[in-house]
Amino acid sequence: MDSCNCIEPQWPPDDLLMKYQYISDFFIALAYFSIPLELIYFVKKSAVFPYRWVLVQFGAFIVLCGATHLINLWTFTMHTRTVAMVMTTAKVFTAVVSCATALMLVHIIPDLLSVKTRELFLKNKAAELDREMGLIRTQEETGRHVRMLTHEIRSTLDRHTILKTTLVELGRTLALEECALWMPTRTGLELQLSYTLRQQNPVGYTVPIHLPVINQVFSSSHAVKISPNCPVARIRPAGKYMPGEVVAVRVPLLHLSNFQINDWPELSTKRYALMVLMLPSDSARQWHVHELELVEVVADQVAVALSHAAILEESMRARDLLMEQNVALDLARREAETAIRARNDFLAVMNHEMRTPMHAIIALSSLLQETELTPEQRLMVETILKSSNLLSTLINDVLDLSRLEDGSLQLDLGTFNLFAVFREVLNLIKPIASVKKLHVSLNLAPDLPEYAIGDEKHLMQTILNVVGNAVKFSKEGSISITAIVAKSELLRDSRTPEFFPVPSDNHFYLRVQVKDSGVGISPQDIPKLFTKFAQTQSMATRNSGGSGLGLAICKRFVNLMEGHIWIESDGLGKGCTAIFMVKLGIPERLNEPKLPFMPKVPTNHGPTAFPGLKVLVMDENGVSRMVTKGLLVHLGCDVTMVSSSEECLHVVSHEHKVVFMDVCVPGMDGYEVAIRINEKFTKRHERPIIVALTGNTDKVTKENCMRVGMDGVILKPVSLDKMRSVLTDLLEHRVLFEAI
Amino acid sequence: MDLIQLQRQLVDYRTSLYHEGFLDEQFTQLQSLQDENNPDFVVEVVSLFFEDSERLLNELSKALEQQIIDFKRMDAQVHQLKGSSSSIGAHRVQKLCIVFRNYCEVHNVEGCLKCLQQVKHEYGIIKTKLESMFQLEQQILNAGGSIPV
């Protein structure tokens, strides 16, 4: 027998055990080979398996194990050494790989396990989030309900609607069985069931307000769970069932009077109503926190809505009141107007009616005076005449005053001669004054314009009245009348602080002062002087006649003329001074071609119309100078000629009455000369009259002339007649005008 | 010639001067200023006018011949001429002076030259005419008559 390299198995191959081992090995090998295939297949399918490398290892391990078992199949029979070698190699490899795998699994299996725990954890979290989301949803729904409720509640301003809506909506939102509102009674001692949700007609249950449970609810601003058995909750017919939970909340009732201006109303003085909410009985429902919050919010909203309703009611009431008052006032006003109109009509008619007979009486009495009368008859007629004159004056005064007061008297503005007015007054007063041996003096300021714009008639009336009073109340002595143009320092008189006249270019303030040395007035009586019909005691005892209206009328006139009048006196027996200021207009200097009160120009056609009048002529142009000279010489003037401004200034003196200067020569400043002449002669009446001769009629030239203080403008060429009339006007009036 | 005829001739001559616009009513005014106290007033004024105008016209001519023309000064001089001519009633001369001044204002040399020529021309005419008129008047006076107004 050869030594073969075979290895003999321990048992004979035909043994049954061997056979079973053989078959098992075969199947194991099959299984071992198929497992990696399956793994590979499934791993390829899934993309996320992170342990590929492990799989490879595992696969190798399994394959090798399978190989081992497969090779084992050959070892049951006689096999060569090669087979044994292969088997051994396979087993060695398998051992290596499986050990490696085992080692690696130690690392991997905990990881795999933890995956599972994480999965569990996430599942729990998800469940929790679900729960929470459910809660949030419910809350949000609650919020929505609140908003909707609020909207419903606040959309109306009617108290009942508000409350009813509240109950209905709350009932709906919270699925309540019953919802009730208890309002405090007028006495404040009881709560009365006012509104319920389900019961149609709540019978007037009342509950005393000082129950402990009620106090508990009122003292907390939160919704409070109360027992279903307490009196406020026992409004349903008692059921056999388990009553649902009950919650009560206070509703503040804000009254208008609770609102202070600057701070919030005190809580202690508040009144509350009670709102009771009942969950359905026999349900396992509990009051949830969010539902309680909803109830509190709603209660607050209701309070606000109710207060708004209350405020609205108040304001409606106030408005109605105002309307009534307006109507009443309107009526009163119309009545007053009717009364005034009636009075005016009456006055006008009466005035007319009274005047007609008055005229008749006065006229006929005067005529009677002319006839043959016995002394007693004459005396009687004179008395009649005097009395009727007085009466006539009184009627006039009364009508004037009533018209003044109504404001229906308009000033009749026109240009008039101021000096003439004063002279007229003087003439009128002189006879009486001389009879009383009073000396009357008139001083008119030199800068007083001779002409003014204003209401001549009323101004004269005022002056006459004031002067007349002075004469009336002086038994002896003198009366001085002064008239000046009020300067700004004088205008702000300390005694009349409320009078702030502002002089301007077109107006000036005439200040007239009438001083007498008569009986004077005591200081207490001075304020009464200007009131209608008021006469001081001393005046009345004097029996001086007059209705006491005169000064009142004067004051009205002076006010109409935007002025002020007042009387000063040092006391009884020391005379008094009446001062008034009125605003008068200054007549336009250059644009008044026709002055209404200009006396007729003497048409002096004689050659020497102005004998010896010294005149200065300034003209650069020799020819026109000569012509002007010729004109003036023809009119009899004594002409001096100069040809330049320096010469003019040098020569001009107060002897020259008129200066004619040519201003249209470019380069020669006639205006400058005019200004210098004005400066040279400070007193107005010493200054010669300056007349510009110009070829330009434009406005600029005229304005320039006016501005520098020239008195007139003549357009060249000048005719003889024109020159004559110019000179006449200038010398007569010293008034500014323009001659073309 | 007869006095009456002379006088009529004078009147006609004068009327024609007015008619043709050489003189205007200012001249009439001048004449009305002449009286016993001032018998030669018109002649004196007119002579003064002639002197003045001639001087001014010479100066104007010289000014326009310069390289650099002083328009301002020229304007002043024309103004003078205008004043003089209007004072005695030399109507046409006065009108031309106004035009002349306009040209001076806009510094128009051509216009000024043209105007100057025209003014000189008109001045010449009015001078001749007035001198003739004065001669006629002198003749009347010499004949012992009085000058009709």
PDB file of N, CA and C in Angstrom, chain A residues 9 66 95 112 159 204 214 237 240 275 314 316 520 552-553 570 601 656 713:
ATOM      1  N   PRO A   9     -11.312   9.956   7.131  1.00  0.00           N
ATOM      2  CA  PRO A   9     -12.259  10.414   8.136  1.00  0.00           C
ATOM      3  C   PRO A   9     -12.349   9.418   9.281  1.00  0.00           C
ATOM      4  N   GLY A  66     -19.684  29.387   4.380  1.00  0.00           N
ATOM      5  CA  GLY A  66     -20.345  28.507   3.422  1.00  0.00           C
ATOM      6  C   GLY A  66     -19.361  27.656   2.679  1.00  0.00           C
ATOM      7  N   ALA A  95     -11.941  31.769   9.985  1.00  0.00           N
ATOM      8  CA  ALA A  95     -11.690  32.146  11.375  1.00  0.00           C
ATOM      9  C   ALA A  95     -11.278  33.598  11.467  1.00  0.00           C
ATOM     10  N   LEU A 112     -26.642  50.406  16.491  1.00  0.00           N
ATOM     11  CA  LEU A 112     -27.912  49.965  15.918  1.00  0.00           C
ATOM     12  C   LEU A 112     -29.025  49.991  16.951  1.00  0.00           C
ATOM     13  N   ARG A 159     -77.944  99.363  24.602  1.00  0.00           N
ATOM     14  CA  ARG A 159     -77.627  98.602  25.807  1.00  0.00           C
ATOM     15  C   ARG A 159     -78.189  97.191  25.776  1.00  0.00           C
ATOM     16  N   GLY A 204     -88.696  88.279  37.800  1.00  0.00           N
ATOM     17  CA  GLY A 204     -87.749  89.122  38.525  1.00  0.00           C
ATOM     18  C   GLY A 204     -87.187  88.494  39.770  1.00  0.00           C
ATOM     19  N   ILE A 214     -71.152  86.198  46.206  1.00  0.00           N
ATOM     20  CA  ILE A 214     -71.179  87.346  45.290  1.00  0.00           C
ATOM     21  C   ILE A 214     -70.020  88.285  45.601  1.00  0.00           C
ATOM     22  N   PRO A 237     -84.773  74.888  36.352  1.00  0.00           N
ATOM     23  CA  PRO A 237     -85.532  73.901  37.144  1.00  0.00           C
ATOM     24  C   PRO A 237     -84.581  72.791  37.580  1.00  0.00           C
ATOM     25  N   LYS A 240     -82.505  66.308  37.774  1.00  0.00           N
ATOM     26  CA  LYS A 240     -82.156  65.153  38.584  1.00  0.00           C
ATOM     27  C   LYS A 240     -80.710  64.828  38.335  1.00  0.00           C
ATOM     28  N   MET A 275     -72.344  88.045  35.873  1.00  0.00           N
ATOM     29  CA  MET A 275     -72.664  87.173  34.758  1.00  0.00           C
ATOM     30  C   MET A 275     -72.378  85.743  35.190  1.00  0.00           C
ATOM     31  N   GLU A 314     -75.901 110.029  26.987  1.00  0.00           N
ATOM     32  CA  GLU A 314     -75.699 111.356  27.566  1.00  0.00           C
ATOM     33  C   GLU A 314     -75.539 112.420  26.501  1.00  0.00           C
ATOM     34  N   MET A 316     -76.435 112.376  23.424  1.00  0.00           N
ATOM     35  CA  MET A 316     -77.676 112.618  22.695  1.00  0.00           C
ATOM     36  C   MET A 316     -78.584 113.534  23.500  1.00  0.00           C
ATOM     37  N   GLY A 520     -66.210 173.889  36.589  1.00  0.00           N
ATOM     38  CA  GLY A 520     -65.454 172.660  36.788  1.00  0.00           C
ATOM     39  C   GLY A 520     -66.369 171.486  37.127  1.00  0.00           C
ATOM     40  N   ALA A 552     -73.005 162.761  25.024  1.00  0.00           N
ATOM     41  CA  ALA A 552     -73.128 161.371  24.570  1.00  0.00           C
ATOM     42  C   ALA A 552     -73.062 161.310  23.051  1.00  0.00           C
ATOM     43  N   ILE A 553     -73.748 162.244  22.417  1.00  0.00           N
ATOM     44  CA  ILE A 553     -73.730 162.281  20.956  1.00  0.00           C
ATOM     45  C   ILE A 553     -72.328 162.592  20.464  1.00  0.00           C
ATOM     46  N   ASP A 570     -59.833 169.940  37.280  1.00  0.00           N
ATOM     47  CA  ASP A 570     -59.098 169.906  38.545  1.00  0.00           C
ATOM     48  C   ASP A 570     -60.016 169.910  39.745  1.00  0.00           C
ATOM     49  N   VAL A 601     -60.848 181.945  -8.489  1.00  0.00           N
ATOM     50  CA  VAL A 601     -59.560 182.551  -8.863  1.00  0.00           C
ATOM     51  C   VAL A 601     -59.803 183.952  -9.394  1.00  0.00           C
ATOM     52  N   HIS A 656     -37.404 185.438  -1.682  1.00  0.00           N
ATOM     53  CA  HIS A 656     -38.006 184.832  -2.857  1.00  0.00           C
ATOM     54  C   HIS A 656     -39.225 184.041  -2.448  1.00  0.00           C
ATOM     55  N   VAL A 713     -45.986 171.134  -9.913  1.00  0.00           N
ATOM     56  CA  VAL A 713     -45.314 170.662 -11.127  1.00  0.00           C
ATOM     57  C   VAL A 713     -46.002 171.312 -12.322  1.00  0.00           C
TER      58      VAL A 713
END
